[in-house]
Tab-separated table of C-alpha atoms and ligand atoms in Angstrom:
chain	number	residue	atom	x	y	z
A	1	MET	CA	-13.515	14.941	16.729
A	2	LYS	CA	-11.919	17.005	19.332
A	3	SER	CA	-9.039	15.990	20.499
A	4	ASP	CA	-9.862	15.276	24.462
A	5	SER	CA	-12.317	13.088	22.637
A	6	LEU	CA	-9.705	11.310	20.550
A	7	LYS	CA	-7.215	10.783	23.329
A	8	GLU	CA	-9.857	9.084	25.092
A	9	LYS	CA	-10.729	6.843	22.693
A	10	LEU	CA	-7.580	5.902	21.641
A	11	THR	CA	-6.910	5.375	25.567
A	12	TYR	CA	-9.839	2.914	25.389
A	13	ILE	CA	-9.026	1.273	22.488
A	14	CYS	CA	-5.234	0.300	24.274
A	15	ARG	CA	-7.744	-0.825	27.035
A	16	GLN	CA	-9.288	-3.415	24.839
A	17	PHE	CA	-5.699	-4.501	23.561
A	18	ARG	CA	-4.598	-5.484	27.502
A	19	ILE	CA	-2.501	-2.306	27.872
A	20	PRO	CA	-2.752	-0.104	30.708
A	21	GLY	CA	-1.850	3.082	31.608
A	22	GLU	CA	-1.832	6.822	31.054
A	23	ILE	CA	-1.230	7.969	27.191
A	24	LEU	CA	1.290	10.904	27.012
A	25	VAL	CA	1.898	11.477	23.512
A	26	TYR	CA	-0.473	10.856	20.417
A	27	ARG	CA	-0.200	12.324	17.286
A	28	TRP	CA	-1.808	11.747	13.949
A	29	ILE	CA	1.022	10.260	11.692
A	30	PRO	CA	0.476	11.902	7.799
A	31	SER	CA	0.789	8.705	5.413
A	32	GLY	CA	-1.040	7.108	3.175
A	33	HIS	CA	-4.458	8.000	1.395
A	34	ILE	CA	-6.639	5.208	2.997
A	35	ASN	CA	-6.305	4.297	6.888
A	36	THR	CA	-5.449	6.411	9.713
A	37	ALA	CA	-2.525	5.881	11.878
A	38	TYR	CA	-1.550	7.453	15.248
A	39	TYR	CA	1.560	7.198	16.793
A	40	VAL	CA	0.822	6.502	20.768
A	41	ALA	CA	2.717	6.545	23.688
A	42	VAL	CA	1.714	4.892	26.888
A	43	TYR	CA	3.374	4.874	30.186
A	44	ASN	CA	1.742	2.619	32.903
A	45	GLY	CA	4.212	3.583	35.882
A	46	LYS	CA	6.831	1.579	34.878
A	47	GLU	CA	7.295	2.125	31.324
A	48	VAL	CA	6.766	3.693	27.886
A	49	THR	CA	5.156	1.559	25.177
A	50	GLN	CA	5.064	3.108	21.683
A	51	LEU	CA	2.212	2.017	19.442
A	52	LEU	CA	0.836	2.167	16.255
A	53	VAL	CA	-2.971	2.866	16.719
A	54	GLN	CA	-4.335	2.646	13.277
A	55	LYS	CA	-8.220	3.020	12.081
A	56	ILE	CA	-8.780	0.812	9.261
A	57	ASN	CA	-10.854	2.435	6.405
A	58	THR	CA	-14.073	-0.056	5.776
A	59	TYR	CA	-15.018	1.772	2.747
A	60	VAL	CA	-11.970	0.393	1.299
A	61	PHE	CA	-11.306	-2.886	2.890
A	62	ARG	CA	-15.175	-4.298	3.473
A	63	GLU	CA	-13.859	-7.428	4.821
A	64	PRO	CA	-11.364	-6.548	7.337
A	65	VAL	CA	-11.655	-9.430	9.903
A	66	GLY	CA	-10.715	-11.656	6.602
A	67	MET	CA	-7.759	-9.090	5.884
A	68	MET	CA	-6.775	-9.634	9.614
A	69	ARG	CA	-6.774	-13.299	8.999
A	70	ASN	CA	-4.460	-12.635	5.437
A	71	ILE	CA	-1.716	-10.758	7.643
A	72	GLU	CA	-1.744	-13.200	10.609
A	73	ARG	CA	-1.034	-16.263	7.925
A	74	ILE	CA	1.936	-14.314	6.008
A	75	THR	CA	3.156	-12.855	9.110
A	76	GLU	CA	3.454	-16.259	11.065
A	77	TYR	CA	4.738	-17.530	7.738
A	78	ILE	CA	7.426	-15.001	7.623
A	79	ARG	CA	8.627	-15.454	11.197
A	80	ALA	CA	8.837	-19.259	10.722
A	81	GLN	CA	11.846	-18.740	8.078
A	82	GLU	CA	13.820	-16.358	10.370
A	83	ARG	CA	13.492	-17.589	13.668
A	84	THR	CA	16.270	-15.472	14.605
A	85	MET	CA	14.307	-12.500	13.519
A	86	GLU	CA	14.753	-9.485	16.353
A	87	LYS	CA	11.816	-7.712	17.697
A	88	ARG	CA	12.021	-4.383	15.227
A	89	ARG	CA	11.858	-6.692	12.311
A	90	ARG	CA	8.623	-7.805	13.078
A	91	LEU	CA	4.874	-6.427	12.653
A	92	HIS	CA	3.862	-7.009	16.583
A	93	PHE	CA	0.202	-7.099	16.153
A	94	ARG	CA	-1.829	-7.070	19.959
A	95	HIS	CA	-4.460	-9.298	21.237
A	96	THR	CA	-7.424	-8.508	22.775
A	97	GLU	CA	-8.721	-10.947	25.665
A	98	ASP	CA	-10.382	-12.929	23.248
A	99	ARG	CA	-7.484	-13.337	21.114
A	100	LYS	CA	-8.218	-11.360	18.069
A	101	ASN	CA	-6.109	-8.950	16.293
A	102	TYR	CA	-8.445	-5.771	15.742
A	103	VAL	CA	-11.060	-4.549	17.608
A	104	ILE	CA	-14.649	-2.900	16.594
A	105	LEU	CA	-16.154	0.015	17.988
A	106	LYS	CA	-19.992	0.829	17.313
A	107	ASP	CA	-20.694	3.721	18.705
A	108	GLY	CA	-17.557	3.988	20.507
A	109	ALA	CA	-17.875	0.734	22.501
A	110	ALA	CA	-16.373	-2.697	22.130
A	111	THR	CA	-18.731	-5.192	19.940
A	112	GLY	CA	-18.191	-8.400	18.395
A	113	ASP	CA	-17.828	-9.387	14.502
A	114	ASP	CA	-21.469	-9.573	13.677
A	115	VAL	CA	-21.620	-5.561	12.621
A	116	ASP	CA	-22.437	-4.290	8.748
A	117	PHE	CA	-18.962	-2.300	8.461
A	118	GLN	CA	-20.436	0.026	5.990
A	119	ASP	CA	-22.785	1.439	8.973
A	120	GLU	CA	-20.712	5.193	9.604
A	121	SER	CA	-21.218	4.004	13.903
A	122	VAL	CA	-18.518	1.402	13.224
A	123	GLU	CA	-15.157	1.976	13.638
A	124	PHE	CA	-12.299	-1.016	13.344
A	125	TRP	CA	-8.884	-0.465	14.760
A	126	ARG	CA	-5.745	-2.618	15.381
A	127	VAL	CA	-2.671	-2.223	17.156
A	128	TYR	CA	0.696	-2.745	17.012
A	129	ASN	CA	3.957	-2.487	18.039
A	130	PHE	CA	6.223	1.107	16.780
A	131	ILE	CA	9.260	0.096	15.447
A	132	GLU	CA	12.173	2.342	17.313
A	133	CYS	CA	14.546	4.269	15.150
A	134	SER	CA	12.833	4.136	12.033
A	135	THR	CA	12.206	6.152	9.522
A	136	SER	CA	9.803	5.577	5.987
A	137	PHE	CA	10.783	7.810	2.619
A	138	GLU	CA	7.368	9.821	0.929
A	139	THR	CA	9.817	9.979	-2.225
A	140	ALA	CA	13.146	9.152	-2.893
A	141	ASP	CA	15.003	12.760	-3.295
A	142	GLY	CA	16.625	11.199	-6.180
A	143	ASP	CA	18.836	9.037	-3.407
A	144	PRO	CA	19.545	5.565	-5.436
A	145	GLU	CA	20.448	4.138	-2.459
A	146	VAL	CA	16.912	4.447	-0.873
A	147	LEU	CA	15.711	2.898	-4.134
A	148	ARG	CA	17.957	-0.240	-4.074
A	149	MET	CA	17.392	-0.612	-0.443
A	150	SER	CA	13.474	-0.816	-1.459
A	151	GLY	CA	13.633	-3.187	-3.965
A	152	LYS	CA	15.856	-5.263	-1.485
A	153	ALA	CA	13.389	-5.174	1.054
A	154	PHE	CA	10.250	-5.519	-1.661
A	155	GLY	CA	12.067	-8.570	-3.668
A	156	ARG	CA	12.806	-10.166	-0.536
A	157	PHE	CA	9.168	-9.320	0.445
A	158	ASN	CA	8.342	-11.585	-2.813
A	159	ARG	CA	10.961	-14.320	-2.487
A	160	GLN	CA	9.993	-15.250	1.404
A	161	LEU	CA	6.172	-15.516	0.062
A	162	LYS	CA	7.269	-17.227	-3.109
A	163	ASP	CA	5.761	-21.187	-1.762
A	164	PHE	CA	3.085	-19.466	-0.159
A	165	ASP	CA	-0.211	-20.951	-0.843
A	166	ALA	CA	-2.604	-17.930	-2.569
A	167	GLY	CA	-5.342	-20.050	-2.210
A	168	GLN	CA	-4.988	-19.236	1.716
A	169	LEU	CA	-5.874	-15.385	1.298
A	170	MET	CA	-8.944	-14.373	0.522
A	171	GLU	CA	-9.083	-11.031	-1.986
A	172	SER	CA	-8.957	-8.393	0.563
A	173	ILE	CA	-9.975	-5.798	-2.110
A	174	PRO	CA	-11.350	-7.936	-5.268
A	175	HIS	CA	-10.325	-7.486	-8.464
A	176	PHE	CA	-8.169	-4.900	-6.982
A	177	HIS	CA	-5.021	-5.128	-9.700
A	178	ASP	CA	-7.349	-6.454	-12.609
A	179	THR	CA	-6.676	-3.280	-15.105
A	180	VAL	CA	-9.810	-4.321	-17.381
A	181	TYR	CA	-12.164	-4.348	-14.755
A	182	ARG	CA	-10.623	-1.071	-13.396
A	183	LEU	CA	-10.873	0.932	-16.743
A	184	ARG	CA	-14.398	-0.895	-17.255
A	185	THR	CA	-15.730	0.643	-14.066
A	186	PHE	CA	-13.528	3.713	-14.706
A	187	PHE	CA	-15.386	4.557	-18.196
A	188	ALA	CA	-18.771	3.650	-16.421
A	189	THR	CA	-18.108	6.284	-13.964
A	190	VAL	CA	-17.191	8.832	-16.999
A	191	GLU	CA	-20.978	7.833	-18.397
A	192	LYS	CA	-22.238	8.548	-15.358
A	193	ASP	CA	-20.234	11.598	-14.779
A	194	PRO	CA	-22.395	12.150	-11.091
A	195	LEU	CA	-20.836	15.601	-10.041
A	196	GLY	CA	-20.503	16.592	-13.554
A	197	ARG	CA	-16.790	16.905	-13.668
A	198	ALA	CA	-16.189	14.929	-16.766
A	199	ALA	CA	-15.697	18.005	-19.066
A	200	ASP	CA	-12.502	19.539	-17.110
A	201	CYS	CA	-10.827	16.549	-17.767
A	202	ARG	CA	-11.632	15.502	-21.410
A	203	GLN	CA	-7.905	15.488	-22.293
A	204	GLU	CA	-6.808	12.898	-19.574
A	205	ILE	CA	-10.002	10.825	-20.418
A	206	GLU	CA	-8.681	10.072	-24.259
A	207	VAL	CA	-5.482	9.319	-22.631
A	208	ILE	CA	-6.461	6.394	-20.765
A	209	ARG	CA	-9.154	5.521	-23.306
A	210	LYS	CA	-6.313	5.615	-25.986
A	211	HIS	CA	-4.336	3.110	-24.210
A	212	SER	CA	-6.984	1.094	-23.012
A	213	GLU	CA	-5.497	-2.282	-25.280
A	214	PHE	CA	-2.211	-1.648	-24.152
A	215	ALA	CA	-3.812	-2.055	-20.258
A	216	GLY	CA	-5.309	-5.049	-20.846
A	217	THR	CA	-1.656	-6.469	-20.855
A	218	LEU	CA	-1.240	-8.258	-17.803
A	219	CYS	CA	-4.910	-9.583	-17.637
A	220	ARG	CA	-4.290	-11.426	-21.114
A	221	GLN	CA	-0.736	-12.596	-20.005
A	222	ILE	CA	-2.575	-14.108	-16.881
A	223	GLU	CA	-5.733	-15.698	-18.868
A	224	ALA	CA	-3.297	-17.394	-21.233
A	225	GLY	CA	-1.127	-18.748	-17.957
A	226	ALA	CA	1.916	-17.253	-19.096
A	227	LEU	CA	2.719	-14.924	-15.727
A	228	PRO	CA	2.374	-17.257	-12.714
A	229	ILE	CA	-0.047	-16.042	-9.739
A	230	ARG	CA	2.000	-15.261	-6.399
A	231	VAL	CA	1.294	-13.432	-2.815
A	232	THR	CA	2.074	-10.222	-3.662
A	233	HIS	CA	2.293	-7.235	-1.181
A	234	ASN	CA	0.370	-5.065	-4.191
A	235	ASP	CA	1.305	-1.070	-2.638
A	236	THR	CA	4.973	-0.717	-2.812
A	237	LYS	CA	5.318	2.674	-1.923
A	238	THR	CA	8.296	3.227	-0.341
A	239	ASN	CA	6.414	4.674	2.146
A	240	ASN	CA	5.429	1.206	3.407
A	241	ILE	CA	8.780	-0.151	4.387
A	242	LEU	CA	10.050	0.895	7.488
A	243	PHE	CA	14.020	1.652	7.080
A	244	ASP	CA	16.842	1.609	10.267
A	245	LYS	CA	17.333	5.723	10.348
A	246	ASP	CA	20.816	5.552	10.633
A	247	THR	CA	22.217	2.633	7.794
A	248	LEU	CA	18.608	2.435	5.597
A	249	ASP	CA	18.939	-1.098	6.289
A	250	PRO	CA	15.152	-2.043	5.826
A	251	LEU	CA	13.680	-3.509	8.583
A	252	VAL	CA	10.050	-4.309	7.931
A	253	ILE	CA	7.483	-3.841	5.575
A	254	ILE	CA	4.264	-2.893	6.606
A	255	ASP	CA	0.795	-1.831	5.221
A	256	LEU	CA	0.226	-5.668	4.513
A	257	ASP	CA	-3.227	-5.125	3.834
A	258	THR	CA	-3.660	-5.949	-0.086
A	259	CYS	CA	-1.417	-9.174	0.050
A	260	MET	CA	-3.574	-11.108	-1.628
A	261	PRO	CA	-2.599	-13.262	-4.861
A	262	GLY	CA	-0.790	-10.983	-7.799
A	263	LEU	CA	1.959	-10.756	-10.073
A	264	ALA	CA	5.626	-9.975	-9.485
A	265	CYS	CA	5.655	-7.147	-11.843
A	266	TYR	CA	3.101	-5.536	-9.604
A	267	ASP	CA	5.196	-4.866	-7.235
A	268	PHE	CA	8.511	-4.004	-9.071
A	269	GLY	CA	6.364	-1.617	-10.997
A	270	ASP	CA	4.463	0.251	-7.967
A	271	THR	CA	7.557	1.113	-6.608
A	272	ILE	CA	9.216	2.659	-9.856
A	273	ARG	CA	5.831	4.566	-10.165
A	274	PHE	CA	6.329	5.893	-6.691
A	275	ALA	CA	10.087	6.312	-6.406
A	276	ALA	CA	11.797	6.075	-9.661
A	277	CYS	CA	10.323	9.633	-10.716
A	278	THR	CA	11.094	13.395	-10.273
A	279	ALA	CA	7.789	14.344	-8.785
A	280	GLU	CA	5.388	13.669	-5.903
A	281	GLU	CA	2.456	11.911	-6.695
A	282	ASP	CA	0.648	15.233	-7.394
A	283	GLN	CA	2.944	16.943	-9.241
A	284	PRO	CA	2.638	16.458	-13.256
A	285	GLU	CA	4.635	20.106	-14.028
A	286	SER	CA	7.887	17.973	-13.247
A	287	MET	CA	7.168	14.231	-13.362
A	288	LYS	CA	9.666	12.297	-15.337
A	289	LEU	CA	11.045	9.004	-14.605
A	290	ASP	CA	14.556	8.970	-13.451
A	291	LEU	CA	16.649	5.426	-14.874
A	292	ALA	CA	18.921	5.361	-12.490
A	293	LEU	CA	16.333	5.597	-9.845
A	294	MET	CA	14.654	2.501	-11.834
A	295	ARG	CA	18.352	0.647	-12.426
A	296	ALA	CA	19.155	1.421	-8.005
A	297	TYR	CA	15.875	-0.217	-7.565
A	298	THR	CA	16.138	-3.166	-10.732
A	299	GLU	CA	19.592	-3.635	-8.780
A	300	GLY	CA	17.895	-4.093	-5.397
A	301	TYR	CA	15.098	-6.235	-6.570
A	302	LEU	CA	17.081	-8.828	-8.489
A	303	SER	CA	19.345	-9.776	-6.319
A	304	GLU	CA	16.685	-11.472	-4.166
A	305	MET	CA	14.541	-12.192	-7.183
A	306	LYS	CA	16.572	-13.130	-10.216
A	307	ASP	CA	17.017	-17.031	-9.928
A	308	VAL	CA	12.974	-16.984	-8.694
A	309	LEU	CA	11.337	-15.244	-11.690
A	310	SER	CA	10.479	-16.994	-14.655
A	311	ALA	CA	11.460	-15.605	-18.442
A	312	ALA	CA	8.514	-14.235	-19.083
A	313	GLU	CA	8.321	-12.196	-15.688
A	314	MET	CA	11.529	-10.670	-15.971
A	315	ASP	CA	10.146	-9.303	-19.373
A	316	SER	CA	6.944	-8.325	-17.554
A	317	LEU	CA	8.614	-6.074	-15.183
A	318	SER	CA	8.880	-2.851	-17.298
A	319	THR	CA	5.215	-3.830	-18.666
A	320	GLY	CA	4.216	-3.903	-15.103
A	321	ALA	CA	5.600	-0.303	-14.503
A	322	ALA	CA	3.559	1.316	-16.940
A	323	VAL	CA	0.501	-0.644	-16.303
A	324	ILE	CA	0.137	-0.216	-12.758
A	325	THR	CA	0.874	4.106	-13.227
A	326	LEU	CA	-1.936	3.984	-15.904
A	327	GLU	CA	-4.293	1.911	-14.035
A	328	LEU	CA	-3.827	4.499	-10.988
A	329	ALA	CA	-4.341	7.335	-13.099
A	330	SER	CA	-7.550	5.598	-13.631
A	331	ARG	CA	-8.664	5.299	-10.139
A	332	PHE	CA	-7.509	8.781	-9.153
A	333	LEU	CA	-9.276	10.395	-12.215
A	334	GLY	CA	-12.487	7.964	-11.124
A	335	ASP	CA	-12.243	8.871	-7.577
A	336	TYR	CA	-12.335	12.895	-8.633
A	337	LEU	CA	-15.245	12.452	-10.702
A	338	GLU	CA	-16.857	10.716	-7.684
A	339	GLY	CA	-16.490	13.164	-5.341
A	340	ASP	CA	-13.138	12.016	-3.628
A	341	ARG	CA	-14.406	9.199	-1.433
A	342	TYR	CA	-11.475	6.637	-1.861
A	343	PHE	CA	-8.586	8.464	-1.885
A	344	ARG	CA	-7.770	10.937	0.802
A	345	ILE	CA	-7.380	14.643	-0.310
A	346	ASP	CA	-5.879	17.482	0.879
A	347	TYR	CA	-7.281	19.896	-1.335
A	348	PRO	CA	-9.775	19.901	-3.788
A	349	GLU	CA	-8.427	19.213	-7.151
A	350	GLN	CA	-5.744	16.642	-5.702
A	351	ASN	CA	-7.008	13.624	-7.196
A	352	LEU	CA	-7.063	15.438	-10.638
A	353	ARG	CA	-3.442	16.310	-10.297
A	354	ARG	CA	-2.791	13.012	-8.999
A	355	ALA	CA	-4.519	11.395	-12.332
A	356	GLN	CA	-2.631	14.132	-14.328
A	357	ALA	CA	0.786	13.411	-12.572
A	358	GLN	CA	0.748	9.835	-13.125
A	359	LEU	CA	-0.766	10.034	-17.111
A	360	VAL	CA	2.870	12.005	-17.419
A	361	LEU	CA	5.111	9.445	-15.707
A	362	PHE	CA	2.762	6.851	-18.165
A	363	GLY	CA	3.692	8.745	-21.062
A	364	ASP	CA	7.562	9.095	-20.237
A	365	MET	CA	7.644	5.463	-19.664
A	366	MET	CA	6.174	4.319	-22.807
A	367	ALA	CA	8.506	6.642	-24.076
A	368	HIS	CA	11.490	5.393	-22.384
A	369	MET	CA	10.414	1.252	-22.412
A	370	ASP	CA	13.224	-0.418	-24.512
A	371	ASP	CA	15.811	1.559	-21.797
A	372	MET	CA	13.675	0.099	-19.003
A	373	LYS	CA	13.688	-3.018	-20.937
A	374	GLN	CA	17.812	-2.888	-21.466
A	375	ILE	CA	18.594	-1.942	-17.987
A	376	ILE	CA	16.454	-5.176	-16.447
A	377	ARG	CA	18.183	-7.236	-19.052
A	378	GLU	CA	21.830	-5.973	-17.851
A	379	VAL	CA	21.049	-6.151	-13.862
A	380	GLY	CA	19.320	-9.793	-14.435
A	381	ALA	CA	22.283	-11.196	-16.506
B	1	LIG	C1	-3.148	4.239	-1.736
B	1	LIG	O1	-3.045	3.549	1.748
B	1	LIG	P1	-1.783	3.919	0.679
B	1	LIG	O2	-1.303	4.925	0.346
B	1	LIG	O3	-0.225	3.055	1.175
B	1	LIG	C2	-3.772	2.967	-2.282
B	1	LIG	C3	-2.882	2.286	-3.557
B	1	LIG	C4	-2.650	2.857	-4.366
B	1	LIG	C5	-2.014	4.779	-3.579
B	1	LIG	C6	-1.622	5.596	-4.226
B	1	LIG	C7	-5.576	0.132	-0.510
B	1	LIG	O4	-2.289	3.328	-0.802
B	1	LIG	O5	-3.354	1.400	-4.466
B	1	LIG	O6	-1.340	2.824	-5.226
B	1	LIG	O7	-2.686	4.717	-2.262
B	1	LIG	N1	-4.396	2.150	-1.375
B	1	LIG	C8	-5.567	1.122	-1.861
B	1	LIG	O8	-0.313	6.452	-3.742
B	1	LIG	O9	-6.202	1.251	-2.599
B	2	LIG	MG1	0.846	2.790	2.949
């Protein structure tokens, strides 16, 4: 898209959300693999309003209207618990004239909800306040304080939603952390091998096959009723938290798109996967679990959740880290085999390298499972 037409489109979207004025600055925010976000500053002749304008990936989120309803219910529920919440601790979604927190465009013009979201000419946008003086972390860069604060943030988020009725939410992505389903889908893709790429990743495919039984651990526990279903975030990367850039105080959790029924150990485990390690998501050569960072995250998370979790849930936390890591390896590799249709990539083999890095990390987590369990016992005591 030409940049001037992007500016026009962003201006048009702001108008739909009743934000008049001229766009002074706009830039793409290169964070996340799914949605597309822009920072936008609008001047209305008196003041500048800073916004985050996001285009939802409707190939991934196929029912975006229901997803926005989920987000509204969750944010309202949390807001009701914290009556004195400062503005910069809230995600404040803008509304259109007909009170919707989203706008749907077809061929560039606003339209109603009755559209096919798989139609290429249809786009789904939302706008919320940009949180000033905030920062987020793509990696923790070895800083335990970032992990401790992240643990506190996601622990608090899980605690605030501990009595939220999961039945009120639709599954924004069905089978999202259903690892058994994920692996079944993955092996079906391997069988089909639509682009003939499977031959280059035999080794990775075999590692996933070898651990299929382990991958089903949490699913079996859910079936047996051993772990309670909660409302969880399900994508707890540190770049989904905005921190105060001076004090590291976690201000707000973003990317609530995958908030839906889930397990506490998904939220615990996904941050361990993403940030309690020594490399970025696509760097298999230098990837290792970092137990000091893992301990720091555990301290933060359990400072909020220790009294909420059952003994079985406490026990599932370390398993969650390994299962989520293996599951994501299968998702990255499956997407590579399918031609990179789901996760945004910056270079051709990135999804393959992401899968390789996750498998290295998974191996290291399995090798240190007892250490992780020991840390959780010590911190939770
Ligand atoms: C995606 O959009 P982003 O980058 O926050 C993905 C997560 C993966 C993550 C891996 C909706 O999250 O499930 O764990 O990439 N989100 C979705 O980095 O699939
Ligand atoms: Mg994100």
